Amino acid sequence: MHSAFYKNRSAYLYATLDANYFYSNDGQTLAPGNLSRSFSEVGDRQTHELWPGLAVGLKVAL
């Protein structure tokens, strides 16, 4: 018996580079310490953090 739909199975490896940003108005931090850049004014509890990111994955299309 033959299927009415043709199924092409493929796998894709991918990698992405990105920039992550986090804002806090109560002094919290989220970024990893050695790769991040934090921006805030003296006496102000607002912080802006920026750090690089990398994602690697495998996508399977059925």
mmCIF file of C-alpha atoms in Angstrom:
data_model
loop_
_atom_site.group_PDB
_atom_site.id
_atom_site.type_symbol
_atom_site.label_atom_id
_atom_site.label_comp_id
_atom_site.label_asym_id
_atom_site.label_seq_id
_atom_site.Cartn_x
_atom_site.Cartn_y
_atom_site.Cartn_z
ATOM 1 C CA MET A 1 0.000 0.000 0.000
ATOM 2 C CA HIS A 2 1.366 3.434 -0.930
ATOM 3 C CA SER A 3 0.975 6.566 1.113
ATOM 4 C CA ALA A 4 -0.940 9.446 -0.437
ATOM 5 C CA PHE A 5 1.563 11.954 0.962
ATOM 6 C CA TYR A 6 5.278 11.988 0.228
ATOM 7 C CA LYS A 7 7.336 12.433 3.386
ATOM 8 C CA ASN A 8 10.800 13.896 3.086
ATOM 9 C CA ARG A 9 12.789 13.436 6.274
ATOM 10 C CA SER A 10 15.636 15.858 6.707
ATOM 11 C CA ALA A 11 17.847 17.031 9.548
ATOM 12 C CA TYR A 12 19.365 20.489 9.775
ATOM 13 C CA LEU A 13 22.229 21.522 12.030
ATOM 14 C CA TYR A 14 22.222 25.217 12.902
ATOM 15 C CA ALA A 15 24.218 27.728 14.929
ATOM 16 C CA THR A 16 23.386 31.341 15.742
ATOM 17 C CA LEU A 17 25.181 34.244 17.367
ATOM 18 C CA ASP A 18 23.138 36.845 19.201
ATOM 19 C CA ALA A 19 23.258 39.743 21.629
ATOM 20 C CA ASN A 20 21.301 39.436 24.878
ATOM 21 C CA TYR A 21 19.962 42.439 26.796
ATOM 22 C CA PHE A 22 18.531 42.634 30.321
ATOM 23 C CA TYR A 23 17.042 45.686 32.078
ATOM 24 C CA SER A 24 16.329 45.877 35.798
ATOM 25 C CA ASN A 25 15.003 48.769 37.866
ATOM 26 C CA ASP A 26 15.850 47.193 41.233
ATOM 27 C CA GLY A 27 19.540 46.324 40.793
ATOM 28 C CA GLN A 28 19.162 42.664 39.769
ATOM 29 C CA THR A 29 21.668 41.073 37.415
ATOM 30 C CA LEU A 30 21.147 38.176 35.033
ATOM 31 C CA ALA A 31 24.174 38.041 32.730
ATOM 32 C CA PRO A 32 27.204 35.796 33.216
ATOM 33 C CA GLY A 33 29.847 37.821 35.048
ATOM 34 C CA ASN A 34 32.905 37.556 32.817
ATOM 35 C CA LEU A 35 31.216 38.152 29.434
ATOM 36 C CA SER A 36 28.720 40.873 30.283
ATOM 37 C CA ARG A 37 28.857 44.650 30.140
ATOM 38 C CA SER A 38 26.743 46.436 32.716
ATOM 39 C CA PHE A 39 25.651 50.066 32.449
ATOM 40 C CA SER A 40 24.194 52.072 35.316
ATOM 41 C CA GLU A 41 24.498 55.523 36.843
ATOM 42 C CA VAL A 42 25.984 56.143 40.287
ATOM 43 C CA GLY A 43 23.288 55.949 42.950
ATOM 44 C CA ASP A 44 20.712 54.650 40.462
ATOM 45 C CA ARG A 45 19.274 51.139 40.888
ATOM 46 C CA GLN A 46 18.532 50.780 37.164
ATOM 47 C CA THR A 47 20.929 48.447 35.352
ATOM 48 C CA HIS A 48 21.321 47.599 31.693
ATOM 49 C CA GLU A 49 23.308 44.464 30.831
ATOM 50 C CA LEU A 50 24.537 43.253 27.461
ATOM 51 C CA TRP A 51 26.309 39.954 26.681
ATOM 52 C CA PRO A 52 26.936 37.689 23.660
ATOM 53 C CA GLY A 53 25.102 34.414 23.136
ATOM 54 C CA LEU A 54 25.490 31.240 21.081
ATOM 55 C CA ALA A 55 22.853 28.654 20.227
ATOM 56 C CA VAL A 56 23.503 25.323 18.501
ATOM 57 C CA GLY A 57 20.830 22.817 17.616
ATOM 58 C CA LEU A 58 19.453 20.110 15.395
ATOM 59 C CA LYS A 59 16.108 20.510 13.619
ATOM 60 C CA VAL A 60 14.395 17.426 12.263
ATOM 61 C CA ALA A 61 11.696 17.930 9.641
ATOM 62 C CA LEU A 62 9.261 15.043 9.262
#
